[in-house]
Amino acid sequence: MGIRLGCIADDFTGATDLANNLVRAGMRAVQLIDVPAEGADGRQPVDADAVVIALKSRTVPAAEAVEASLRALAWLRDAGAEQIYFKYCSTFDSTPAGNIGPVSEALMEALGTGFTIATPAFPDNGRTVFKGHLFVGDVLLADSGMRNHPLTPMTDSNLVSVLDAQTEGEVGLIDHTVVAAGAEAIRARVDELRREGVGIAVADAVSNDDLVRLGAAVRGLPLVTAGSGLAIGLPRNWGFEPSRAAARLPPAGGHAAVVSGSVSVATNRQVQQFLSGGRPAFAVDPLRVAAGEDVVGEALEFAGTRLGDGPVLVYSTEAPDAVRTVQGRLGAAEAGELVERTLAAVARGLVERGVRRLVVAGGETSGAVVRELGVNVLRIGPQIDPGVPWCAAALADGDTLHLALKSGNFGGPGFFTAAFDLPATEAP
Ligand code: ADP
């Protein structure tokens, strides 16, 4: 059986979030990091019901985002995908010039379809859409922190007008009275919008029930565009039901370790909890790395003698003041890159020393670690905490490595030990 759903995600952690929702709804899902290169490897069949290709296309120029998305589409169609899901952020993060509109229209054209929906709603995460307006928790998008986002400031909460400014075609609305009335009513509204020449319709959703109704209504559409929320309603179109089997991973033996390069509030708390439990931990000081000291070697020596006794932590996580001091001395971008490179080298050394269960904290840090390990295929397993599943990757020597890639603010305070209490091969 080939793949059913082919997904194109505009960033890495968003791809994992989507794949996690699909697995929870019963589809076996694999995440590919970027479009596989041409050649024998790229043609390997993937044994999954859904494939999510993770791009880095959210903030690049629109033409680049379109090009990467079309390459992903070509790969997914080649692999037999019956429906395409373009996944963006549930706060509709996009630059004023795009990229959600241009990518959606390019995918529509390539698929030869004149209509798709846009539904970023993810009520479980507090993202709801009503009358086309996106709410973050209790406030409109433009009144939320997204207003001041450094790369994708969102100053208009009306998604119909946001999308209209990014597209050439007409944008319409499937409003909540229609969505609440069920799949039949939604389909009738879609027919009406198509007759009016609308290309993309923003769909209201304020609850998971709305997403399930929308999911049923978009059965058979060649393309849907959404946050990760719509994924809870799609798998049942192919008869998938939530099951433990979808989250099963190949087993991984070996040692456990945590590498943390996130400086978020949640990660600071997780590091503190790990330390207060008396667990072994090695702090990476970016200034010592910058001075040319062999911090990677020290970290690996420290970890090497302790790996037999449960998870070891190597971390650069610091409180905001300390991070600012480092940034002031080295420059923010330089410090970030230096730390990412250091932690990626540590992760590789840990795997060389027999670590086969690895938690990585930090979105950018995770990207650097998977690149350093040469990982480009992740099978998605059981969820540890909302949005963070265990994943399995095949190492060059054929061994299986279990990875949990945690973006900064995810996970409870005990995440760094609790993650290892959940056998990755079994769904809870
Ligand atoms: P998050 O998901 O929390 O945003 P990221 O890994 O994406 O985490 O980003 C954190 C950034 O901060 C990375 O570039 C990382 O290298 C950098 N960083 C981590 N620790 C320090 C530190 N002690 N000083 C300065 N920068 C740091």
Short mmCIF file of C-alpha atoms and ligand atoms in Angstrom, two decimals:
data_model
loop_
_atom_site.label_atom_id
_atom_site.label_comp_id
_atom_site.label_asym_id
_atom_site.label_seq_id
_atom_site.Cartn_x
_atom_site.Cartn_y
_atom_site.Cartn_z
CA MET A 1 0.00 0.00 0.00
CA GLY A 2 1.46 3.37 -1.01
CA ILE A 3 1.35 6.63 0.88
CA ARG A 4 -2.03 8.33 1.17
CA LEU A 5 -1.28 11.79 2.44
CA GLY A 6 1.71 13.82 1.26
CA CYS A 7 2.56 16.85 3.39
CA ILE A 8 4.77 19.85 2.79
CA ALA A 9 5.66 21.73 5.99
CA ASP A 10 7.25 25.17 5.97
CA ASP A 11 9.48 24.48 8.98
CA PHE A 12 11.08 21.63 10.88
CA THR A 13 9.31 21.56 14.25
CA GLY A 14 5.99 22.29 12.51
CA ALA A 15 6.54 19.18 10.41
CA THR A 16 7.00 17.08 13.55
CA ASP A 17 3.89 18.61 15.10
CA LEU A 18 1.83 17.64 12.03
CA ALA A 19 3.31 14.13 11.83
CA ASN A 20 2.59 13.67 15.54
CA ASN A 21 -1.09 14.55 15.01
CA LEU A 22 -1.35 12.16 12.06
CA VAL A 23 0.16 9.31 14.09
CA ARG A 24 -2.24 10.00 16.94
CA ALA A 25 -5.11 9.74 14.47
CA GLY A 26 -3.88 6.35 13.27
CA MET A 27 -1.62 6.97 10.28
CA ARG A 28 1.96 5.66 10.25
CA ALA A 29 4.00 8.76 9.46
CA VAL A 30 7.53 9.48 8.33
CA GLN A 31 9.18 12.91 8.33
CA LEU A 32 11.78 13.67 5.68
CA ILE A 33 14.22 16.47 6.29
CA ASP A 34 14.14 18.34 3.00
CA VAL A 35 13.28 16.76 -0.35
CA PRO A 36 15.35 13.61 -0.92
CA ALA A 37 18.11 14.17 -3.47
CA GLU A 38 17.70 12.73 -6.95
CA GLY A 39 19.23 9.32 -7.40
CA ALA A 40 18.84 5.83 -6.03
CA ASP A 41 18.36 6.89 -2.41
CA GLY A 42 15.69 9.41 -3.24
CA ARG A 43 13.62 6.76 -4.98
CA GLN A 44 13.54 4.36 -2.03
CA PRO A 45 9.89 3.60 -1.25
CA VAL A 46 8.82 4.87 2.16
CA ASP A 47 6.72 2.47 4.22
CA ALA A 48 4.17 4.87 5.72
CA ASP A 49 0.60 6.11 5.31
CA ALA A 50 1.69 9.75 5.43
CA VAL A 51 4.96 11.46 4.55
CA VAL A 52 5.78 14.95 5.83
CA ILE A 53 8.57 16.77 4.03
CA ALA A 54 10.09 19.43 6.28
CA LEU A 55 11.27 22.53 4.42
CA LYS A 56 12.72 25.77 5.77
CA SER A 57 10.51 27.96 3.63
CA ARG A 58 8.55 30.15 6.05
CA THR A 59 10.66 33.29 5.83
CA VAL A 60 12.74 32.86 2.65
CA PRO A 61 11.87 34.93 -0.45
CA ALA A 62 8.56 33.75 -2.00
CA ALA A 63 10.17 32.47 -5.21
CA GLU A 64 12.47 30.18 -3.19
CA ALA A 65 9.58 28.92 -1.07
CA VAL A 66 7.59 28.14 -4.22
CA GLU A 67 10.50 26.33 -5.85
CA ALA A 68 11.19 24.16 -2.77
CA SER A 69 7.47 23.41 -2.30
CA LEU A 70 7.08 22.33 -5.94
CA ARG A 71 10.07 20.02 -5.61
CA ALA A 72 8.48 18.50 -2.51
CA LEU A 73 5.18 18.14 -4.37
CA ALA A 74 6.86 16.35 -7.29
CA TRP A 75 8.50 13.88 -4.88
CA LEU A 76 5.24 13.22 -3.03
CA ARG A 77 3.24 12.68 -6.21
CA ASP A 78 5.92 10.33 -7.47
CA ALA A 79 5.56 8.41 -4.21
CA GLY A 80 1.84 8.04 -4.87
CA ALA A 81 0.32 10.61 -2.48
CA GLU A 82 -3.43 10.87 -3.05
CA GLN A 83 -3.91 14.20 -1.27
CA ILE A 84 -1.46 17.03 -0.56
CA TYR A 85 -1.41 18.97 2.74
CA PHE A 86 0.50 22.27 2.82
CA LYS A 87 1.26 22.89 6.50
CA TYR A 88 2.03 26.31 7.96
CA CYS A 89 2.00 27.77 11.43
CA SER A 90 -1.25 27.96 13.41
CA THR A 91 -0.61 31.69 13.81
CA PHE A 92 -0.41 31.98 10.00
CA ASP A 93 3.20 33.24 10.27
CA SER A 94 4.10 34.81 6.96
CA THR A 95 5.94 37.82 5.68
CA PRO A 96 3.83 40.55 4.03
CA ALA A 97 4.89 39.19 0.62
CA GLY A 98 3.98 35.59 1.40
CA ASN A 99 4.74 32.75 1.65
CA ILE A 100 1.42 31.08 2.34
CA GLY A 101 -0.42 32.65 -0.59
CA PRO A 102 2.23 32.18 -3.31
CA VAL A 103 2.99 28.59 -2.26
CA SER A 104 -0.73 27.68 -2.08
CA GLU A 105 -1.39 29.06 -5.57
CA ALA A 106 1.69 27.39 -7.06
CA LEU A 107 0.64 24.04 -5.59
CA MET A 108 -2.93 24.51 -6.90
CA GLU A 109 -1.64 25.21 -10.36
CA ALA A 110 0.74 22.25 -10.36
CA LEU A 111 -2.07 19.99 -9.16
CA GLY A 112 -4.50 21.40 -11.72
CA THR A 113 -7.04 22.32 -9.07
CA GLY A 114 -8.93 25.59 -8.82
CA PHE A 115 -9.88 25.38 -5.15
CA THR A 116 -8.46 24.76 -1.70
CA ILE A 117 -9.14 25.69 1.91
CA ALA A 118 -6.98 27.55 4.44
CA THR A 119 -7.52 26.57 8.04
CA PRO A 120 -4.79 27.35 10.56
CA ALA A 121 -7.08 26.64 13.55
CA PHE A 122 -5.70 24.37 16.27
CA PRO A 123 -8.12 24.70 19.23
CA ASP A 124 -6.06 22.37 21.46
CA ASN A 125 -3.30 25.00 21.28
CA GLY A 126 -5.67 27.95 21.64
CA ARG A 127 -5.72 28.87 17.95
CA THR A 128 -9.29 29.38 16.71
CA VAL A 129 -10.75 31.06 13.63
CA PHE A 130 -14.15 32.80 13.71
CA LYS A 131 -15.59 34.89 10.85
CA GLY A 132 -12.17 34.57 9.24
CA HIS A 133 -10.46 36.18 12.24
CA LEU A 134 -7.66 34.29 13.97
CA PHE A 135 -7.57 34.25 17.77
CA VAL A 136 -4.53 33.32 19.87
CA GLY A 137 -5.98 32.30 23.20
CA ASP A 138 -8.47 35.03 24.08
CA VAL A 139 -7.08 37.79 21.87
CA LEU A 140 -7.04 38.52 18.18
CA LEU A 141 -3.84 37.62 16.33
CA ALA A 142 -2.87 41.28 15.83
CA ASP A 143 -3.23 41.91 19.57
CA SER A 144 -1.06 38.91 20.48
CA GLY A 145 2.72 38.69 20.79
CA MET A 146 2.80 37.87 17.06
CA ARG A 147 2.41 41.57 16.40
CA ASN A 148 6.08 42.03 17.34
CA HIS A 149 7.56 38.88 15.85
CA PRO A 150 11.02 39.74 14.44
CA LEU A 151 10.55 37.90 11.12
CA THR A 152 6.81 37.52 10.58
CA PRO A 153 4.92 40.32 12.36
CA MET A 154 1.16 39.76 12.09
CA THR A 155 -0.75 43.04 12.28
CA ASP A 156 -4.03 42.00 10.64
CA SER A 157 -6.22 39.32 12.28
CA ASN A 158 -8.57 38.97 9.30
CA LEU A 159 -7.12 36.05 7.39
CA VAL A 160 -9.29 36.68 4.35
CA SER A 161 -7.60 40.03 3.86
CA VAL A 162 -4.14 38.72 4.86
CA LEU A 163 -4.41 35.97 2.26
CA ASP A 164 -6.02 38.25 -0.30
CA ALA A 165 -2.94 40.49 -0.16
CA GLN A 166 -0.70 37.46 -0.83
CA THR A 167 -2.65 35.89 -3.70
CA GLU A 168 -3.68 36.65 -7.25
CA GLY A 169 -6.98 34.75 -7.10
CA GLU A 170 -10.13 35.43 -5.07
CA VAL A 171 -10.23 34.57 -1.37
CA GLY A 172 -13.51 33.63 0.36
CA LEU A 173 -14.82 32.41 3.70
CA ILE A 174 -16.55 29.27 4.95
CA ASP A 175 -17.99 30.70 8.10
CA HIS A 176 -18.80 29.01 11.34
CA THR A 177 -22.54 28.61 10.79
CA VAL A 178 -21.72 26.49 7.74
CA VAL A 179 -18.91 24.52 9.43
CA ALA A 180 -21.15 23.79 12.42
CA ALA A 181 -23.84 22.41 10.11
CA GLY A 182 -21.62 19.54 8.96
CA ALA A 183 -19.75 18.13 5.99
CA GLU A 184 -22.70 18.30 3.57
CA ALA A 185 -23.24 22.00 4.26
CA ILE A 186 -19.52 22.68 3.91
CA ARG A 187 -19.42 20.92 0.54
CA ALA A 188 -22.44 22.91 -0.67
CA ARG A 189 -20.68 26.13 0.38
CA VAL A 190 -17.52 25.03 -1.44
CA ASP A 191 -19.56 24.48 -4.63
CA GLU A 192 -21.05 27.95 -4.24
CA LEU A 193 -17.65 29.58 -3.68
CA ARG A 194 -16.22 27.81 -6.71
CA ARG A 195 -19.07 29.11 -8.86
CA GLU A 196 -18.25 32.60 -7.61
CA GLY A 197 -14.65 32.11 -8.75
CA VAL A 198 -13.10 31.85 -5.28
CA GLY A 199 -9.77 29.98 -5.30
CA ILE A 200 -8.95 29.74 -1.59
CA ALA A 201 -11.48 29.80 1.25
CA VAL A 202 -10.53 30.50 4.84
CA ALA A 203 -12.48 28.03 6.99
CA ASP A 204 -13.65 28.88 10.49
CA ALA A 205 -13.00 26.35 13.27
CA VAL A 206 -13.33 26.90 17.01
CA SER A 207 -13.31 23.27 18.21
CA ASN A 208 -11.93 19.86 17.33
CA ASP A 209 -15.45 18.91 16.20
CA ASP A 210 -15.26 21.69 13.60
CA LEU A 211 -11.93 20.30 12.37
CA VAL A 212 -13.39 16.81 12.14
CA ARG A 213 -16.33 18.13 10.07
CA LEU A 214 -13.95 20.05 7.82
CA GLY A 215 -11.75 16.98 7.49
CA ALA A 216 -14.69 14.95 6.23
CA ALA A 217 -15.76 17.70 3.85
CA VAL A 218 -12.36 18.04 2.15
CA ARG A 219 -12.14 14.35 1.33
CA GLY A 220 -11.03 14.11 -2.27
CA LEU A 221 -9.76 17.69 -2.59
CA PRO A 222 -6.33 17.42 -4.24
CA LEU A 223 -4.90 20.06 -1.89
CA VAL A 224 -5.61 21.30 1.62
CA THR A 225 -3.67 24.06 3.39
CA ALA A 226 -3.73 24.25 7.17
CA GLY A 227 -1.93 24.35 10.50
CA SER A 228 -1.44 20.96 12.11
CA GLY A 229 -5.00 20.90 13.55
CA LEU A 230 -6.79 19.68 10.43
CA ALA A 231 -4.70 16.50 10.68
CA ILE A 232 -6.97 15.21 13.43
CA GLY A 233 -9.87 15.03 10.95
CA LEU A 234 -8.24 13.66 7.79
CA PRO A 235 -7.03 10.11 8.53
CA ARG A 236 -10.55 8.76 8.97
CA ASN A 237 -11.23 9.61 5.30
CA TRP A 238 -9.10 6.56 4.52
CA GLY A 239 -10.57 4.50 7.35
CA PHE A 240 -7.72 5.05 9.85
CA GLU A 241 -8.64 4.99 13.52
CA PRO A 242 -6.44 5.93 16.49
CA SER A 243 -4.28 2.90 17.31
CA ARG A 244 -1.09 2.03 19.16
CA ALA A 245 0.21 0.29 16.08
CA ALA A 246 0.63 3.54 14.14
CA ALA A 247 3.16 4.78 16.72
CA ARG A 248 5.28 1.63 16.87
CA LEU A 249 9.01 2.21 16.37
CA PRO A 250 11.83 -0.26 15.85
CA PRO A 251 13.53 -0.83 19.24
CA ALA A 252 16.74 0.99 20.18
CA GLY A 253 19.01 -0.26 22.96
CA GLY A 254 21.95 1.70 24.28
CA HIS A 255 22.54 4.68 26.52
CA ALA A 256 20.35 7.72 27.14
CA ALA A 257 21.43 11.38 26.95
CA VAL A 258 20.06 14.90 26.67
CA VAL A 259 21.65 17.75 24.71
CA SER A 260 20.10 21.12 25.40
CA GLY A 261 20.78 24.33 23.48
CA SER A 262 17.46 26.05 24.09
CA VAL A 263 17.42 29.08 26.38
CA SER A 264 13.64 29.24 26.70
CA VAL A 265 11.83 29.52 30.03
CA ALA A 266 10.51 25.95 29.80
CA THR A 267 13.94 24.51 29.00
CA ASN A 268 15.59 26.43 31.85
CA ARG A 269 13.05 24.82 34.16
CA GLN A 270 13.74 21.36 32.71
CA VAL A 271 17.50 21.78 33.23
CA GLN A 272 16.94 22.95 36.81
CA GLN A 273 14.73 19.96 37.58
CA PHE A 274 17.32 17.58 36.11
CA LEU A 275 20.10 19.17 38.20
CA SER A 276 18.06 19.16 41.38
CA GLY A 277 17.47 15.43 40.90
CA GLY A 278 21.25 14.98 41.25
CA ARG A 279 21.64 13.67 37.71
CA PRO A 280 25.03 14.13 35.95
CA ALA A 281 25.21 17.27 33.83
CA PHE A 282 27.95 19.14 31.98
CA ALA A 283 27.57 22.88 31.29
CA VAL A 284 28.97 24.18 28.00
CA ASP A 285 30.39 27.69 28.40
CA PRO A 286 30.29 29.45 25.01
CA LEU A 287 33.11 31.82 26.04
CA ARG A 288 35.45 28.89 26.69
CA VAL A 289 34.53 27.42 23.29
CA ALA A 290 35.22 30.80 21.66
CA ALA A 291 38.62 30.89 23.42
CA GLY A 292 39.53 27.66 21.63
CA GLU A 293 39.27 25.27 24.59
CA ASP A 294 38.33 21.64 23.85
CA VAL A 295 34.92 21.81 25.49
CA VAL A 296 33.52 19.05 23.26
CA GLY A 297 36.29 16.70 24.40
CA GLU A 298 35.66 17.57 28.06
CA ALA A 299 31.91 17.05 27.72
CA LEU A 300 32.40 13.67 26.10
CA GLU A 301 34.92 12.59 28.72
CA PHE A 302 32.52 13.64 31.47
CA ALA A 303 29.60 11.83 29.84
CA GLY A 304 31.60 8.77 28.80
CA THR A 305 32.21 7.54 32.34
CA ARG A 306 28.61 8.15 33.46
CA LEU A 307 26.52 6.84 30.58
CA GLY A 308 25.94 3.52 32.32
CA ASP A 309 23.86 5.16 35.09
CA GLY A 310 20.95 6.70 33.22
CA PRO A 311 20.60 9.90 31.24
CA VAL A 312 23.48 12.40 31.15
CA LEU A 313 22.83 16.03 30.25
CA VAL A 314 25.10 18.35 28.24
CA TYR A 315 23.67 21.86 28.15
CA SER A 316 24.34 25.46 27.19
CA THR A 317 20.97 26.53 28.58
CA GLU A 318 21.29 29.69 30.68
CA ALA A 319 19.05 32.38 32.13
CA PRO A 320 18.44 35.42 29.84
CA ASP A 321 21.03 37.63 31.61
CA ALA A 322 23.87 35.16 31.07
CA VAL A 323 22.84 34.66 27.44
CA ARG A 324 22.88 38.42 26.88
CA THR A 325 26.38 38.64 28.33
CA VAL A 326 27.62 35.96 25.93
CA GLN A 327 25.81 37.60 23.02
CA GLY A 328 27.31 40.96 23.95
CA ARG A 329 30.82 39.50 23.75
CA LEU A 330 30.45 37.26 20.70
CA GLY A 331 27.46 38.69 18.81
CA ALA A 332 24.05 36.95 18.97
CA ALA A 333 24.24 35.13 15.63
CA GLU A 334 27.87 34.10 16.15
CA ALA A 335 27.18 32.84 19.66
CA GLY A 336 24.15 30.87 18.43
CA GLU A 337 26.07 29.23 15.64
CA LEU A 338 29.07 28.46 17.85
CA VAL A 339 26.85 26.78 20.45
CA GLU A 340 24.87 24.87 17.82
CA ARG A 341 28.10 23.53 16.28
CA THR A 342 29.47 22.56 19.69
CA LEU A 343 26.33 20.74 20.80
CA ALA A 344 26.01 18.97 17.44
CA ALA A 345 29.59 17.69 17.83
CA VAL A 346 28.75 16.56 21.37
CA ALA A 347 25.65 14.72 20.09
CA ARG A 348 27.73 12.93 17.48
CA GLY A 349 30.34 11.96 20.07
CA LEU A 350 27.61 10.64 22.38
CA VAL A 351 26.17 8.48 19.61
CA GLU A 352 29.68 7.21 18.84
CA ARG A 353 29.89 6.25 22.53
CA GLY A 354 26.74 4.15 22.37
CA VAL A 355 23.92 6.61 23.05
CA ARG A 356 20.83 5.34 21.23
CA ARG A 357 18.14 7.38 22.99
CA LEU A 358 18.75 11.10 22.67
CA VAL A 359 16.62 14.10 23.66
CA VAL A 360 17.56 17.40 21.99
CA ALA A 361 16.13 20.67 23.31
CA GLY A 362 15.87 23.65 20.95
CA GLY A 363 14.52 23.97 17.42
CA GLU A 364 17.71 25.30 15.83
CA THR A 365 19.78 23.01 18.01
CA SER A 366 17.73 20.02 16.79
CA GLY A 367 18.33 21.06 13.18
CA ALA A 368 22.09 21.23 13.79
CA VAL A 369 22.12 17.83 15.53
CA VAL A 370 20.20 15.94 12.84
CA ARG A 371 22.44 17.49 10.15
CA GLU A 372 25.57 16.47 12.05
CA LEU A 373 24.23 12.92 12.49
CA GLY A 374 23.36 12.72 8.79
CA VAL A 375 19.74 11.92 9.67
CA ASN A 376 17.20 12.73 6.97
CA VAL A 377 14.37 10.30 7.66
CA LEU A 378 12.48 10.15 10.96
CA ARG A 379 9.75 7.64 11.74
CA ILE A 380 7.29 9.20 14.17
CA GLY A 381 6.42 7.27 17.31
CA PRO A 382 4.44 7.83 20.51
CA GLN A 383 3.89 11.30 21.92
CA ILE A 384 5.87 12.14 25.07
CA ASP A 385 4.26 15.53 25.71
CA PRO A 386 1.96 17.55 23.41
CA GLY A 387 3.79 18.20 20.14
CA VAL A 388 6.87 16.10 21.02
CA PRO A 389 6.96 12.48 19.88
CA TRP A 390 9.77 9.95 20.03
CA CYS A 391 11.17 9.42 16.53
CA ALA A 392 13.40 6.72 15.12
CA ALA A 393 16.26 7.24 12.69
CA ALA A 394 18.55 4.69 11.06
CA LEU A 395 22.25 5.33 11.67
CA ALA A 396 24.87 4.68 9.00
CA ASP A 397 25.83 1.40 10.70
CA GLY A 398 22.21 0.20 10.57
CA ASP A 399 21.53 0.76 14.29
CA THR A 400 18.34 2.54 15.33
CA LEU A 401 18.59 5.85 17.18
CA HIS A 402 15.59 7.18 19.08
CA LEU A 403 15.38 10.96 19.01
CA ALA A 404 13.05 13.40 20.75
CA LEU A 405 13.43 16.86 19.21
CA LYS A 406 11.86 19.39 21.53
CA SER A 407 11.35 22.96 20.47
CA GLY A 408 12.08 25.43 23.25
CA ASN A 409 8.81 25.96 25.03
CA PHE A 410 7.48 22.41 24.81
CA GLY A 411 7.47 19.77 27.50
CA GLY A 412 6.78 19.62 31.24
CA PRO A 413 9.45 20.39 33.91
CA GLY A 414 10.42 16.71 34.26
CA PHE A 415 10.77 16.15 30.52
CA PHE A 416 14.49 15.27 30.55
CA THR A 417 13.91 12.18 32.65
CA ALA A 418 10.21 11.49 31.94
CA ALA A 419 10.94 11.10 28.22
CA PHE A 420 13.00 7.99 28.97
CA ASP A 421 10.28 6.48 31.15
CA LEU A 422 8.05 6.15 28.09
CA PRO A 423 9.27 3.19 26.05
CA ALA A 424 9.56 4.68 22.58
CA THR A 425 8.46 1.45 20.99
CA GLU A 426 5.08 1.55 22.66
CA ALA A 427 2.29 4.04 22.53
CA PRO A 428 0.92 4.97 25.97
P1 ADP B 1 14.41 27.38 20.98
O1 ADP B 1 13.63 26.25 20.36
O2 ADP B 1 14.23 27.48 22.47
O3 ADP B 1 14.26 28.70 20.26
P2 ADP B 1 16.88 27.05 19.55
O4 ADP B 1 17.86 25.92 19.61
O5 ADP B 1 16.03 27.16 18.32
O6 ADP B 1 15.96 26.95 20.85
O7 ADP B 1 17.60 28.44 19.71
C1 ADP B 1 18.44 28.75 20.78
C2 ADP B 1 19.64 29.49 20.24
O8 ADP B 1 20.38 30.01 21.35
C3 ADP B 1 20.58 28.59 19.46
O9 ADP B 1 21.10 29.28 18.35
C4 ADP B 1 21.67 28.31 20.48
O10 ADP B 1 22.90 27.97 19.88
C5 ADP B 1 21.76 29.62 21.22
N1 ADP B 1 22.31 29.46 22.57
C6 ADP B 1 22.17 28.39 23.38
N2 ADP B 1 22.80 28.59 24.54
C7 ADP B 1 23.37 29.80 24.49
C8 ADP B 1 24.16 30.58 25.40
N3 ADP B 1 24.48 30.10 26.61
N4 ADP B 1 24.55 31.78 25.02
C9 ADP B 1 24.22 32.27 23.81
N5 ADP B 1 23.48 31.60 22.90
C10 ADP B 1 23.05 30.37 23.23
#
